[in-house]
GROMACS .gro file of C-alpha atoms in nm:
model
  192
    1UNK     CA    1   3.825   3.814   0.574
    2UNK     CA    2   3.781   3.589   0.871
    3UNK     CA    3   3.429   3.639   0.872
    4UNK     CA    4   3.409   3.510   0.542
    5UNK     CA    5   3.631   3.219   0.580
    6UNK     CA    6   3.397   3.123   0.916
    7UNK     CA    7   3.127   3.128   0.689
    8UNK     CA    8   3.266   2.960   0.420
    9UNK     CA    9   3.341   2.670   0.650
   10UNK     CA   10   2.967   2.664   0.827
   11UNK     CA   11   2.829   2.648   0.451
   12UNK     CA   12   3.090   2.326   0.346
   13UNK     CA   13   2.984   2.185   0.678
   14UNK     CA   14   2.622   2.176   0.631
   15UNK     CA   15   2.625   2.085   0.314
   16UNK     CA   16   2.820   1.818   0.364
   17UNK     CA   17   2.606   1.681   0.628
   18UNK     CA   18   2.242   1.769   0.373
   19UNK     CA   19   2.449   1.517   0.123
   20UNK     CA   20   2.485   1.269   0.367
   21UNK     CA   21   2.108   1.313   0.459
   22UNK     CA   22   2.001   1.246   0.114
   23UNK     CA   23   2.235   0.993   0.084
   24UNK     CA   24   2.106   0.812   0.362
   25UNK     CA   25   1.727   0.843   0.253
   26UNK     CA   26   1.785   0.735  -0.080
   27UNK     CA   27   1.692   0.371  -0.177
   28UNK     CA   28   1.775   0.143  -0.467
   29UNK     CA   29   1.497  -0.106  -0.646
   30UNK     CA   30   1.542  -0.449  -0.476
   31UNK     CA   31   1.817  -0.624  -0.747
   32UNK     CA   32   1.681  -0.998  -0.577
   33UNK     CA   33   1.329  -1.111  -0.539
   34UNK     CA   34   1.150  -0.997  -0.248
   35UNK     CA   35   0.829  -1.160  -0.018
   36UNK     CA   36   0.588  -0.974   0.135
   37UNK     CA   37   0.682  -1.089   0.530
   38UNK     CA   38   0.367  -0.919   0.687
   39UNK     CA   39   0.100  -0.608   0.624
   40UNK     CA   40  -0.179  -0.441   0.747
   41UNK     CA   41  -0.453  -0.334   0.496
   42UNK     CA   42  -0.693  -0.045   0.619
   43UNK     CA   43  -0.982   0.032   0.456
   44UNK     CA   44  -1.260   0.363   0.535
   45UNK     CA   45  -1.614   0.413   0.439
   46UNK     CA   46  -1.665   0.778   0.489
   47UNK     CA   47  -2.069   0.814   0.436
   48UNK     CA   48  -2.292   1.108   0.545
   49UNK     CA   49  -2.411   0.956   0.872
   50UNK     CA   50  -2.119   0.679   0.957
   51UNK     CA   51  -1.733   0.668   0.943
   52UNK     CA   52  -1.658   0.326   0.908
   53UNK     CA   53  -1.282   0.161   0.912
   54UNK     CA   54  -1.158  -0.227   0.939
   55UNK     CA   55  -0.815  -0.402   0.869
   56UNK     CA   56  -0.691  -0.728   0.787
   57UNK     CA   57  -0.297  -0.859   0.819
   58UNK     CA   58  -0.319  -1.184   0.604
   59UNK     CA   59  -0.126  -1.063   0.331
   60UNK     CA   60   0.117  -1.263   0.085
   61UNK     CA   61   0.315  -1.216  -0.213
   62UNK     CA   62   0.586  -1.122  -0.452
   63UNK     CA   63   0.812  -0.868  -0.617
   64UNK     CA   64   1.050  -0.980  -0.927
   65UNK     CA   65   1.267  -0.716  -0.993
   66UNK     CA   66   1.430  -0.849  -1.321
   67UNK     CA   67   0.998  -0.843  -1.490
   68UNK     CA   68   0.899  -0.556  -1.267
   69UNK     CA   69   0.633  -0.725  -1.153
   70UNK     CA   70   0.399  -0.735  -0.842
   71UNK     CA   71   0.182  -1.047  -0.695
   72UNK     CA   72  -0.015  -0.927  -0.383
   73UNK     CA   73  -0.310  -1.170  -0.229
   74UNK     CA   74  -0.476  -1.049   0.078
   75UNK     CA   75  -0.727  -1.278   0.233
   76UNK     CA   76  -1.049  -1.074   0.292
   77UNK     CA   77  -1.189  -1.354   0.578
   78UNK     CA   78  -0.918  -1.184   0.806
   79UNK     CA   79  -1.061  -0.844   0.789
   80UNK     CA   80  -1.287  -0.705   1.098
   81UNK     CA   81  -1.386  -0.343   1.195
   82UNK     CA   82  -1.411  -0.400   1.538
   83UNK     CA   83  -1.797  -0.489   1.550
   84UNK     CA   84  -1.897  -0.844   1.567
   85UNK     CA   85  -2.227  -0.791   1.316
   86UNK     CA   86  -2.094  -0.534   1.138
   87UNK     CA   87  -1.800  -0.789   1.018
   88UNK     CA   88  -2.120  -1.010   0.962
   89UNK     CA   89  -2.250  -0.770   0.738
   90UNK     CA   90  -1.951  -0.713   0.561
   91UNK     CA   91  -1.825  -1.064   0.531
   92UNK     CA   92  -2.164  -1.225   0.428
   93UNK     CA   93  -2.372  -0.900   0.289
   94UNK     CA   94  -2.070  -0.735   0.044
   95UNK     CA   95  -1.754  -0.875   0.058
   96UNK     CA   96  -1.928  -1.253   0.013
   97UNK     CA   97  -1.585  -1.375   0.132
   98UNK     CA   98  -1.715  -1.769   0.155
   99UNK     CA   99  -1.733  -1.763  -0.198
  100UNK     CA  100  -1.465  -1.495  -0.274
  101UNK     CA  101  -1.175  -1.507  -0.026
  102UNK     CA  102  -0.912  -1.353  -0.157
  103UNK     CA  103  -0.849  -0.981  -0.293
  104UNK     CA  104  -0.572  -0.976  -0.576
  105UNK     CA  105  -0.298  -0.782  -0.758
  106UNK     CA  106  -0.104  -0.847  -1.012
  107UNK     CA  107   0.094  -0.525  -1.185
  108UNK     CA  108   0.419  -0.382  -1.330
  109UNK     CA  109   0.609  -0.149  -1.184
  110UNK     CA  110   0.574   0.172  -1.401
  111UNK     CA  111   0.836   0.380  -1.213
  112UNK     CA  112   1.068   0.396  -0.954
  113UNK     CA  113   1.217   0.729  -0.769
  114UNK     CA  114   1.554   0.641  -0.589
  115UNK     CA  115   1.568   0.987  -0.438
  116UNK     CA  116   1.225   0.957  -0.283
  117UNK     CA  117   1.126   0.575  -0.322
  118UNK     CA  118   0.799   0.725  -0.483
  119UNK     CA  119   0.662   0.424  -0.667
  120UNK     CA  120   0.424   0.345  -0.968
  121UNK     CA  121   0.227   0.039  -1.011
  122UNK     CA  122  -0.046  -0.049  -1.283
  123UNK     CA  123  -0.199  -0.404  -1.258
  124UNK     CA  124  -0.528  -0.563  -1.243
  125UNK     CA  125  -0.753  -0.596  -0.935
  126UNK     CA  126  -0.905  -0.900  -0.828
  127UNK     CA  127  -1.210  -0.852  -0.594
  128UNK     CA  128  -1.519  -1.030  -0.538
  129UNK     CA  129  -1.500  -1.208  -0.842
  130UNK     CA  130  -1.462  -0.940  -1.089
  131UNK     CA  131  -1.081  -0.786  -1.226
  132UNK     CA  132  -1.057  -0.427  -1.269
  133UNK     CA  133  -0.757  -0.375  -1.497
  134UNK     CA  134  -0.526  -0.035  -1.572
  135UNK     CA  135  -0.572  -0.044  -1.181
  136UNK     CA  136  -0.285   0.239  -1.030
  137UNK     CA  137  -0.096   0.238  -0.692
  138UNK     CA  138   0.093   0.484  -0.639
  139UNK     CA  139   0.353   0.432  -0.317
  140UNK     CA  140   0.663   0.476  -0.143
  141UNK     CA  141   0.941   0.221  -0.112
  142UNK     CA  142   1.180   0.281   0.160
  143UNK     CA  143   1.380   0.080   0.383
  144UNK     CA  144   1.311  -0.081   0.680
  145UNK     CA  145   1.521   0.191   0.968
  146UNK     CA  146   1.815  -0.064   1.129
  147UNK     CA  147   1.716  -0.446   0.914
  148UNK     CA  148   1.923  -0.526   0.615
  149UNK     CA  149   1.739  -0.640   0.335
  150UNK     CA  150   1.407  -0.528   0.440
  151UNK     CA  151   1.157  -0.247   0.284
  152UNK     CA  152   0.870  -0.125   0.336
  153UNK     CA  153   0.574  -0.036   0.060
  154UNK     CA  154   0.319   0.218   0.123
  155UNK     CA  155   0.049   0.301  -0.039
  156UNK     CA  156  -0.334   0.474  -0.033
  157UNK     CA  157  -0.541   0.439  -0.300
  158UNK     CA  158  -0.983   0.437  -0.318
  159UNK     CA  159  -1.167   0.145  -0.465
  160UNK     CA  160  -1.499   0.194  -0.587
  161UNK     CA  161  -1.739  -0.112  -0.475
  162UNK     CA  162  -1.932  -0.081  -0.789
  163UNK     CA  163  -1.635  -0.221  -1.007
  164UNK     CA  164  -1.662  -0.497  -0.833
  165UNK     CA  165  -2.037  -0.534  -0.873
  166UNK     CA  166  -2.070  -0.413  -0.463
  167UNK     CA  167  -2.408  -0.270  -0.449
  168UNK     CA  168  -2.521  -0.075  -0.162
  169UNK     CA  169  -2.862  -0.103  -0.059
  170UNK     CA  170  -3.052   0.230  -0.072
  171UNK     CA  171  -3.144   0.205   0.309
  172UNK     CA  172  -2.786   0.215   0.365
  173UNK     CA  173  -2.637   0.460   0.148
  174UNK     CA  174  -2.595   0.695   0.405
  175UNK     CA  175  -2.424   0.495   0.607
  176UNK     CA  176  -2.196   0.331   0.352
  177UNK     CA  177  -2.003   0.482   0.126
  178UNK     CA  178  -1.943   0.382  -0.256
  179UNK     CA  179  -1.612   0.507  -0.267
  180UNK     CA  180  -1.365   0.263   0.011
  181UNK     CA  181  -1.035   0.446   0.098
  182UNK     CA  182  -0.783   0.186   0.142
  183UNK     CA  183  -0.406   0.230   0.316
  184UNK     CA  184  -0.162  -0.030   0.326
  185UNK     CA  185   0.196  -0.076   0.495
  186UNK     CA  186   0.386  -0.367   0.360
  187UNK     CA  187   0.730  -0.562   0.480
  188UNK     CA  188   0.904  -0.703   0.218
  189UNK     CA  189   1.240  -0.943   0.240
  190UNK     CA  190   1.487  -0.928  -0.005
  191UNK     CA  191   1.545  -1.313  -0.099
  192UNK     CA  192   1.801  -1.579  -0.283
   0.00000   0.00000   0.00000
């Protein structure tokens, strides 16, 4: 009988303390508006001879929680891959970011998972001058560890370059992928 009882008390115990886990990891949807604070976009070109990556921080924008709604604008000038004429290439060659600077979301929030923070947006992608619309991100929301008010959006998704009428020269296609995995991290501020 006491062997039961000890047992019965080790099982209460820890799942008392799993509840408060989950507790603790679980996250409501903002209730106030929200501003992007800072970011850092990643993007990879994984071609048959070259693994490119780059990033870019300049990142602004917007949740409203009362329409659901999601305004990202990410200035493509700021991104570099850590070689001085490959950013050339990109900026002048691809990305023409002189006459397109800015990269653009705007979508609704599908879906929210408080348990997990697992997020669904569908929007429209502005890039280079074209939109592609029905555009998905799926992310996580969660909050920032030890800041009140602040949570953090991940999120991977690919983009392919040819939406965006992004053609890749034949003599590079080996070297340059068609498909662009991109990975962002994302500080938002709950505002007034």
């Amino acid at each position: 009988m006491f062997r039961f009882c000890l047992i019965l008390i080790c099982w209460c115990i820890v799942s008392e303390f799993s509840s408060a886990l989950a507790f603790e990891k679980a996250i409501s949807f903002p209730k106030r508006s929200a501003r992007i604070v800072s970011g850092n976009i990643r993007f990879t070109s994984i071609a048959q001879e070259e693994k490119i990556s780059g990033s870019g921080k300049l990142i602004t924008g917007k949740v409203d929680p009362k329409g659901k709604t999601l305004d990202i604008e990410i200035d493509l000038r700021d991104f570099k891959t850590g070689n001085r004429l490959r950013d050339l290439h990109l900026h002048d060659n691809y990305l023409e970011s002189e006459d397109f600077p800015y990269a653009k979301y705007r979508g609704k929030i599908l879906s929210f998972e408080e348990d997990s923070g697992k997020t669904k947006v569908i929007g429209t992608l502005s890039l280079h001058g074209k939109e592609k619309h029905d555009f998905l991100i799926e992310g996580t929301l969660s909050a920032d560890e030890g800041r009140e008010n602040f949570l953090r959006f991940s999120a991977s998704f690919p983009v392919r370059l040819s939406d965006f009428s992004i053609s890749i020269p034949s003599l590079l296609s080996l070297k340059l992928s068609e498909n662009i995995e991109v990975s962002t991290e994302i500080l938002l501020e709950e505002v007034e």
